[in-house]
Tab-separated table of C-alpha atoms in Angstrom:
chain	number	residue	atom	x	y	z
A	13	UNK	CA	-30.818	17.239	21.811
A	14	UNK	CA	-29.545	15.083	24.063
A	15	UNK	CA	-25.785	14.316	25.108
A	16	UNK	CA	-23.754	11.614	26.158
A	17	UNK	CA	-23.042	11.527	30.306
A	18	UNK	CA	-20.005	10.980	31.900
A	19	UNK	CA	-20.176	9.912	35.330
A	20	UNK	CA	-17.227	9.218	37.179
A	21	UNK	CA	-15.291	8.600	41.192
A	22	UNK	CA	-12.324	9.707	42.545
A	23	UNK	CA	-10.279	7.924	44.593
A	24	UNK	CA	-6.768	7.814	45.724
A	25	UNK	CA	-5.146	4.621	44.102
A	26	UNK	CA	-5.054	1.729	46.286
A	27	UNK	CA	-2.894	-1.446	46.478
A	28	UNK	CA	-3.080	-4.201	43.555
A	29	UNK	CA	-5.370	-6.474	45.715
A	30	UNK	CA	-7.637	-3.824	46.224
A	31	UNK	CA	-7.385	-2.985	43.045
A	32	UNK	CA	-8.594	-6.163	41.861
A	33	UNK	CA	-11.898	-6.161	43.848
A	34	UNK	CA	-12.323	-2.680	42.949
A	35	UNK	CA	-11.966	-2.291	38.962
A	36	UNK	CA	-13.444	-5.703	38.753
A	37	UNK	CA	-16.926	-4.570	40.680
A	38	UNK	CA	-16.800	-1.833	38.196
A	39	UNK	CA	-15.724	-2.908	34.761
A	40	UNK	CA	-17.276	-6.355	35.437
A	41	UNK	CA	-20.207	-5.616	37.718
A	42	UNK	CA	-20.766	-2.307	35.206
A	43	UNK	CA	-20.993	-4.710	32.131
A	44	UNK	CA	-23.739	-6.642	33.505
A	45	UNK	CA	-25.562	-3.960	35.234
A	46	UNK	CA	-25.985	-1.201	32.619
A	47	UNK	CA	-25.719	-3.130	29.585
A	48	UNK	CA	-26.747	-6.883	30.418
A	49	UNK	CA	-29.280	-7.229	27.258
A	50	UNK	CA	-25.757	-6.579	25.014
A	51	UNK	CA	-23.393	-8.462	27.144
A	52	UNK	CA	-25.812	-11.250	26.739
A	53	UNK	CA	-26.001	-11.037	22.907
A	54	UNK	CA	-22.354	-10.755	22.559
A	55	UNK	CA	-21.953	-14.086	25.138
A	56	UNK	CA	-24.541	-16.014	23.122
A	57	UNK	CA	-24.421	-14.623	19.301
A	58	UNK	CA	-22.557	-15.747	16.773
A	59	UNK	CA	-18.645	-14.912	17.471
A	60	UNK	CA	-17.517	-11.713	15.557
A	61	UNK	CA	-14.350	-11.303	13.333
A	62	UNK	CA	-11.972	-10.511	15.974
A	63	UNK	CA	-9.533	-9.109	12.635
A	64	UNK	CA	-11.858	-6.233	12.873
A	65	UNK	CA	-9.798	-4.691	15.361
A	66	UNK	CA	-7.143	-4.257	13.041
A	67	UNK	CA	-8.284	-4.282	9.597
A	68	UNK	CA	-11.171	-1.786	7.727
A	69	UNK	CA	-14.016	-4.880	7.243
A	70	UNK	CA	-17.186	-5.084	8.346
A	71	UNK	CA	-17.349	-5.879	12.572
A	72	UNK	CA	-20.313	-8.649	12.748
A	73	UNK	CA	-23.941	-8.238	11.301
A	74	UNK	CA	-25.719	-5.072	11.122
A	75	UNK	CA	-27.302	-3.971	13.613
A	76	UNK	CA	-25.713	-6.254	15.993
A	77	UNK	CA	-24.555	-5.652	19.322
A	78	UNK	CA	-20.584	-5.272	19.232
A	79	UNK	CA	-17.753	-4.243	21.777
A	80	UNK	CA	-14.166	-4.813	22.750
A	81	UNK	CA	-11.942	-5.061	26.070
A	82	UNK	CA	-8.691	-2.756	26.174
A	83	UNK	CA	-5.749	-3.345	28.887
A	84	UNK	CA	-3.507	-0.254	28.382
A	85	UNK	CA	0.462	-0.519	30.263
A	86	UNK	CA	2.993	1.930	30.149
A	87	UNK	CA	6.381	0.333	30.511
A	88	UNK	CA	8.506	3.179	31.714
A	89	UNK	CA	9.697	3.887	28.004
A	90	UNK	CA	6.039	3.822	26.437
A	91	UNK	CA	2.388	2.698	26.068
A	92	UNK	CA	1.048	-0.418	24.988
A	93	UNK	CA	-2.767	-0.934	24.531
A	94	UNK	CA	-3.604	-4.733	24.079
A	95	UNK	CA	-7.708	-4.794	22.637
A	96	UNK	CA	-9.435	-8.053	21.927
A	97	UNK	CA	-13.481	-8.201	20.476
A	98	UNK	CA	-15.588	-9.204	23.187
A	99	UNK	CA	-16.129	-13.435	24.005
A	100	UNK	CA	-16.216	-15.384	26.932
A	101	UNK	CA	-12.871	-16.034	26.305
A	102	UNK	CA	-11.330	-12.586	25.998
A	103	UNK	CA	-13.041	-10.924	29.150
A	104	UNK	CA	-11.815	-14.243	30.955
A	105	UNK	CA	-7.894	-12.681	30.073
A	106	UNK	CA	-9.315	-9.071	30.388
A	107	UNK	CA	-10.372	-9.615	34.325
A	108	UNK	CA	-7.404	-12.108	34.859
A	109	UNK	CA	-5.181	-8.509	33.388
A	110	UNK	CA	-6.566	-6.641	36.686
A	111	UNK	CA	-4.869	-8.709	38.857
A	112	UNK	CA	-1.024	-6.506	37.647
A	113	UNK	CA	-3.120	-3.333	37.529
A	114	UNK	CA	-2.919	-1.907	34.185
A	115	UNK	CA	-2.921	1.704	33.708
A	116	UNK	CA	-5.946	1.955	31.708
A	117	UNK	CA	-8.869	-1.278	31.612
A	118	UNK	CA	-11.472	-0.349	29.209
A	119	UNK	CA	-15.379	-1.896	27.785
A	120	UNK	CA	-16.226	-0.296	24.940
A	121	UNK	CA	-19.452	-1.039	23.855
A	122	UNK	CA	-21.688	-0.296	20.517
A	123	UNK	CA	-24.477	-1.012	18.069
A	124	UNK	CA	-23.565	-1.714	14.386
A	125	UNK	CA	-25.121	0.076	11.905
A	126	UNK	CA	-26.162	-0.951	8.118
A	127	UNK	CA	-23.007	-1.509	7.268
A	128	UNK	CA	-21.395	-3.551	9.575
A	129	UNK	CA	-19.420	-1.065	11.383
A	130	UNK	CA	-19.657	0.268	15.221
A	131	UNK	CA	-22.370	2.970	14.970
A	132	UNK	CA	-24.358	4.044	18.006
A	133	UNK	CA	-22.512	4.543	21.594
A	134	UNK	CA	-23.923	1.800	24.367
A	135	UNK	CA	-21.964	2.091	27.051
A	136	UNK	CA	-17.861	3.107	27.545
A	137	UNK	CA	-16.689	1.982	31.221
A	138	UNK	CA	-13.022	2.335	32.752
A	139	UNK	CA	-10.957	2.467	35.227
A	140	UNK	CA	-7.790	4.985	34.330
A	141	UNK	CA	-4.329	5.211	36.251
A	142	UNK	CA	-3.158	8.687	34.802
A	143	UNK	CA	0.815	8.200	34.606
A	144	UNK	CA	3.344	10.483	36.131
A	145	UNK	CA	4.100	11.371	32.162
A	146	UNK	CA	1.012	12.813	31.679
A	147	UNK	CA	-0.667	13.736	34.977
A	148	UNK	CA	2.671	14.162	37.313
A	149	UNK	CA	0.367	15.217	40.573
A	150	UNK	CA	-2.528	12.318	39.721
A	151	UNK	CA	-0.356	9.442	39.691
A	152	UNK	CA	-1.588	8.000	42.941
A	153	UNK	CA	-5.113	8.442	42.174
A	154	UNK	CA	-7.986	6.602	40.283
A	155	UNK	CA	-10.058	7.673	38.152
A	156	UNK	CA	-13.833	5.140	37.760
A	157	UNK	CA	-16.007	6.214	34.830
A	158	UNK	CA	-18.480	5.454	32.479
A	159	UNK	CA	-20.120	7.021	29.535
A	160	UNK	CA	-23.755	6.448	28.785
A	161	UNK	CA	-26.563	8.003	26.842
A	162	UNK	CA	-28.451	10.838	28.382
A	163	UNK	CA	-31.916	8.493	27.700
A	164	UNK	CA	-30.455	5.850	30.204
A	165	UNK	CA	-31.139	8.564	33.110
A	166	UNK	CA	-34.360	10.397	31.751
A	167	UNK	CA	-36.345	7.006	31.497
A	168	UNK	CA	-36.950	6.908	35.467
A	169	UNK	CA	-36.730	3.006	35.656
A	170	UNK	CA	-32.942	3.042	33.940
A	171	UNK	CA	-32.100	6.142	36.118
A	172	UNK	CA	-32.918	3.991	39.126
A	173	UNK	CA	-30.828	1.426	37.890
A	174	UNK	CA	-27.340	3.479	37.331
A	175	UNK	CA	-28.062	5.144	40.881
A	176	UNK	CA	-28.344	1.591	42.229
A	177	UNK	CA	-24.969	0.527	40.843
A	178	UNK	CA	-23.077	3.805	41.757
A	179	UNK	CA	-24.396	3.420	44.998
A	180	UNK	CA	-23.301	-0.008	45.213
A	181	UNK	CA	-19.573	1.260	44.111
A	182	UNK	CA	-19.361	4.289	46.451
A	183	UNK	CA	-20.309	2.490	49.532
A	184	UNK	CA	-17.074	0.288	48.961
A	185	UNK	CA	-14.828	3.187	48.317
A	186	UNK	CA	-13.944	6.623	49.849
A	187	UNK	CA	-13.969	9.106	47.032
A	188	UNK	CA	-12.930	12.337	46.920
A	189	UNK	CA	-15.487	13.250	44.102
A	190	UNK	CA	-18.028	12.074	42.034
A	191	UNK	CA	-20.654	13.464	39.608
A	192	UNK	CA	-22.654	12.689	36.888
A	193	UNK	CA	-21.854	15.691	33.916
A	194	UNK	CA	-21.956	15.786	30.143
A	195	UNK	CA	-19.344	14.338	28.397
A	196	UNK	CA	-16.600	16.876	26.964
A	197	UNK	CA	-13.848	14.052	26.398
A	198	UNK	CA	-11.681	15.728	28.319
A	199	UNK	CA	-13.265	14.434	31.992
A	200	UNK	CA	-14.023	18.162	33.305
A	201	UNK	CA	-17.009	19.087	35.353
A	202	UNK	CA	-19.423	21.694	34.143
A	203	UNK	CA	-18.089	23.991	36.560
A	204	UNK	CA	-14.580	23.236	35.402
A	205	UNK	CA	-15.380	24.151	31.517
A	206	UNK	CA	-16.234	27.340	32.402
A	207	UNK	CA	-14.461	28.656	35.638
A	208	UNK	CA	-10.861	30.561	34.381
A	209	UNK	CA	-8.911	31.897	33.492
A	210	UNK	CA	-6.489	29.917	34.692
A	211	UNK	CA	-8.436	27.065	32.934
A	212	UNK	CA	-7.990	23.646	35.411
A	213	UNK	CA	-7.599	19.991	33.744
A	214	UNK	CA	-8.472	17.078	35.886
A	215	UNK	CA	-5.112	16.825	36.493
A	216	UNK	CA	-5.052	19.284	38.945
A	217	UNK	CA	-8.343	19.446	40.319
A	218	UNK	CA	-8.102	15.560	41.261
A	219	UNK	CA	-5.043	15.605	43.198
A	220	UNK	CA	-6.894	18.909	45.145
A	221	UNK	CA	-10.549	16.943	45.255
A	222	UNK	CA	-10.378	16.546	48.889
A	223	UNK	CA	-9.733	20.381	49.066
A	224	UNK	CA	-12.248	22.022	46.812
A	225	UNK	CA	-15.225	20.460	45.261
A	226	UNK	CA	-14.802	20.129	41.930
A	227	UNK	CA	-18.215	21.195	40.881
A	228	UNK	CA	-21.904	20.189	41.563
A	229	UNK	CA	-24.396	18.450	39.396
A	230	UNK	CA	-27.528	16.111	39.250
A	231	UNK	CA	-25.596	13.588	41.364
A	232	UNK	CA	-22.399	14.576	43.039
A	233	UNK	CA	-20.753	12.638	45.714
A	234	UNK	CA	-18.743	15.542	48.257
A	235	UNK	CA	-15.884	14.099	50.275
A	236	UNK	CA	-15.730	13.604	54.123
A	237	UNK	CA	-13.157	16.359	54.272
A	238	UNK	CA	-15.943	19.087	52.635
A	239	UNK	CA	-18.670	17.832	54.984
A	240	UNK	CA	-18.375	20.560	57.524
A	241	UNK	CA	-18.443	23.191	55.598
A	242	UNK	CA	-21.353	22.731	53.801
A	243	UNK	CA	-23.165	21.935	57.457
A	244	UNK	CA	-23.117	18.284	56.672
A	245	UNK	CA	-25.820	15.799	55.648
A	246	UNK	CA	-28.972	17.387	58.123
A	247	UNK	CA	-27.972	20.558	57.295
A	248	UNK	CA	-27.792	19.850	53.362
A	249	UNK	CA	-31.819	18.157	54.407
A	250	UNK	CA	-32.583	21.114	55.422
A	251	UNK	CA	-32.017	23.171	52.439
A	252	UNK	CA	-34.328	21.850	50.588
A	253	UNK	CA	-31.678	21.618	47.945
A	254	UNK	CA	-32.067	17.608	47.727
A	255	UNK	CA	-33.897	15.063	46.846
A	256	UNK	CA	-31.841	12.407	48.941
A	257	UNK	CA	-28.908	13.319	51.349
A	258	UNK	CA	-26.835	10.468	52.604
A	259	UNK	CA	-23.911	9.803	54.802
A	260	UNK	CA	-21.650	7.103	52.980
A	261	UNK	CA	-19.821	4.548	55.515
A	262	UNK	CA	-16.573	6.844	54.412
A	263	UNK	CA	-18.415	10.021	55.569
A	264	UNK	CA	-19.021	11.058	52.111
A	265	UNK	CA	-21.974	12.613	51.546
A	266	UNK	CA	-24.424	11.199	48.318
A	267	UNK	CA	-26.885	13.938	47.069
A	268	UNK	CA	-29.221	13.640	44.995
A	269	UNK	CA	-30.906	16.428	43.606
A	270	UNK	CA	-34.300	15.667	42.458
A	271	UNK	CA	-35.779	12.888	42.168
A	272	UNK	CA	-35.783	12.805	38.486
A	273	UNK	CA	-32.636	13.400	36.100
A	274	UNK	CA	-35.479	14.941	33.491
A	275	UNK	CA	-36.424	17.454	36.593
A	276	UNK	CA	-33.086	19.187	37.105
A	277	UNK	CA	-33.641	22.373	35.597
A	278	UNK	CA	-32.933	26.050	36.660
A	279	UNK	CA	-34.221	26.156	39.716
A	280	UNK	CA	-32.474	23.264	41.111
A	281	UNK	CA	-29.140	23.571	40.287
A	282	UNK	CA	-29.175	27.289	41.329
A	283	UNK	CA	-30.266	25.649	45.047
A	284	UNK	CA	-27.098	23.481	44.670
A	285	UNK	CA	-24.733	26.196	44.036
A	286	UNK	CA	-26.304	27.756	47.217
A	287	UNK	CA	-25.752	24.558	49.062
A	288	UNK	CA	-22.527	23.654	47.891
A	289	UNK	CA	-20.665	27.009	47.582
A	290	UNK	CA	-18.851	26.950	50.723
A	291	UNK	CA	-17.308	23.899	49.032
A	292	UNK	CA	-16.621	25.061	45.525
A	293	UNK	CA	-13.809	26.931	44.685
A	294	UNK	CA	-14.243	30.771	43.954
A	295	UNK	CA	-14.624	32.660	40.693
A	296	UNK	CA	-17.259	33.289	38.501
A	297	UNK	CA	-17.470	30.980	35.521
A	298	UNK	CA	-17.179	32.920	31.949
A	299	UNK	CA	-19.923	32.930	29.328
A	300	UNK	CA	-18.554	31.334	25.554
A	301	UNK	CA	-20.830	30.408	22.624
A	302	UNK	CA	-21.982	27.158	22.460
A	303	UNK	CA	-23.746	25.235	19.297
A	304	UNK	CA	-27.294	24.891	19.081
A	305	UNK	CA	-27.437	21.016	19.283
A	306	UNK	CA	-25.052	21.224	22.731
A	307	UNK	CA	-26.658	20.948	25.801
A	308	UNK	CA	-26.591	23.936	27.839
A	309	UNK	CA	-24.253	23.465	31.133
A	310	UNK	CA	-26.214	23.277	34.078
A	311	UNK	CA	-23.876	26.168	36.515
A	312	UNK	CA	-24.578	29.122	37.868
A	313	UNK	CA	-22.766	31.769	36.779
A	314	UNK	CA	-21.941	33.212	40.032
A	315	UNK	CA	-18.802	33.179	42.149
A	316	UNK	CA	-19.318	30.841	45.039
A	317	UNK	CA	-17.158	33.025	47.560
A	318	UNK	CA	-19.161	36.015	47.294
A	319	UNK	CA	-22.489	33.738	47.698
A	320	UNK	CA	-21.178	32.179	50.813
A	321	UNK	CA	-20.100	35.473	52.350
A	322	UNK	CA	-23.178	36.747	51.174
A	323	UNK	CA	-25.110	33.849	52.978
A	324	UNK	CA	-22.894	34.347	56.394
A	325	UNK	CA	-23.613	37.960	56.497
A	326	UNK	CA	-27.386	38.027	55.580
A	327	UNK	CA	-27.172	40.136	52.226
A	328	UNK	CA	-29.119	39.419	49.416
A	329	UNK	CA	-27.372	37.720	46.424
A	330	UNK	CA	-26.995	39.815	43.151
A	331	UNK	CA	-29.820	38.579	40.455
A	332	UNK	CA	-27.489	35.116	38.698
A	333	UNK	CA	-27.545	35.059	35.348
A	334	UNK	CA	-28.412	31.815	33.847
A	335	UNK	CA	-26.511	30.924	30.614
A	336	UNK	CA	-25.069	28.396	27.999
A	337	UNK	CA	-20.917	28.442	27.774
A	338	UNK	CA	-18.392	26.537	27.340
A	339	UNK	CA	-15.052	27.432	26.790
A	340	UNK	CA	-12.443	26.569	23.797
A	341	UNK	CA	-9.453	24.181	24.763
């Protein structure tokens, strides 16, 4: 069965008029990018009940594309989420919100089903300040993510076309992290759903990002700070581990590893975890019971410390055990 991705960056939180440029190239440029078929439909169609938002009645034809912007503020005392059905006219306000940046911009995007009401997942994309109430050492960072069906990456022309736009993003930044990992909705990496006890929250493995990698998937994005020690991008070529190694203009490294989402099986996210273990932080991740329609988590379930001593002194690794966990929040 397939899941529903989250891919997300990291990056410290920057000053309003960077800000600006930077949620708007996501939110905006995301929009159009990875769902420009709906946005187009929902620009063009017939204009949807915007009392939906706040009353049980059908949302707009069946079977019609449907979505709605979100500005979230927290005003010291406590939150206050202002949502409006998608128009021309209400992502003019929602982009004209970014320029005070809110702590939370959202698209929320959807088909309708029989009925009338938001049924199928298209496309969530945000850009999240996590407040000093909730998050108290993630307050001065940002958090860039998007959830999207697992088809858009195994069709190879749609894969080709989220890679482009991330790339496009990441060049303009300097994150700290970034990976593409099945959605939990609580924004942890595979690695982090299964390495504990202590069990980590984002909230304090983003403030620490530029310290330890935070895990290693399909797509991850390590920081500048982590290049040396995993040898750094010709080293990483090397390996064999990688479809596509490349030095960012921050000195992040991209990597890619195969060429094809549908591809990343086994035996290439066990090269990863070779690759990336002087980066990742130690432990071995636990085994927990999983349902059968949840897609298996694609870790080894080996500590990284022991591999990378294991690498430095020329021993042979113990057999890794390959498995399906997750843990219970």
């Amino acid at each position: 069965m397939r899941g529903l991705l989250y891919a997300e960056i990291n990056v410290e939180w920057p000053e309003s008029a960077v800000y600006q440029e930077m949620a708007r190239a996501w939110l905006d440029g995301g929009f159009t990018t990875l769902a420009g078929g709906h946005r187009l439909a929902l620009e063009t169609g017939p204009r949807l009940p915007p009392e939906a938002m706040r009353s049980s009645i059908p949302c707009g034809p069946p079977h019609a594309a449907w979505g709605f912007v979100s500005i979230t503020r927290h005003d010291g005392r406590q939150e206050r989420r202002s949502a409006r059905v998608i128009s021309p006219r209400s992502m003019s306000w929602f982009l004209k919100q970014l320029a005070d940046p809110p702590r939370t911009a959202t698209i929320d995007l959807s088909m309708l089903d029989e009925r009338g009401y938001p049924g199928t997942a298209v496309l969530q994309i945000k850009v999240d300040r996590p407040e000093a109430k909730d998050w108290p050492d993630a307050i001065d960072w940002a958090v860039l993510s998007c959830e999207i069906p697992e088809g858009e990456l195994v069709d190879p022309v749609r894969q080709e076309v989220v890679l482009s736009f991330l790339r496009n993003i990441s060049e303009g930044l300097d994150p700290s992290f970034a990976n593409i990992t099945y959605h939990d909705g609580l924004g942890k990496t595979g690695l982090e759903r299964n390495l504990g006890p202590p069990w980590k929250f984002p909230r304090e493995t983003i403030p620490t990002s530029r310290q330890a990698l935070r895990g290693y998937e399909w797509w991850t994005i390590c920081p500048k700070e982590l290049a040396a020690a995993v040898g750094g991008a010709d080293a990483l070529r090397a390996s064999g581990a990688f479809h596509e190694v490349v030095k960012l203009p921050s000195g992040a490294l991209w990597l890619q590893a195969t060429e094809h989402y549908r591809d990343y099986g086994p035996d290439a996210y066990t090269a990863v975890f070779h690759a990336l273990a002087p980066a990742l932080p130690p432990g071995t991740p636990k085994h927990f019971d999983r349902h059968e329609d949840e897609p298996a988590e694609r870790i080894v379930y080996s500590d990284a410390g022991i591999s990378h001593r294991s690498l430095i002194s020329g021993r042979t690794e113990p057999k890794i055990l390959q498995g399906k966990s997750e843990p219970s929040e």
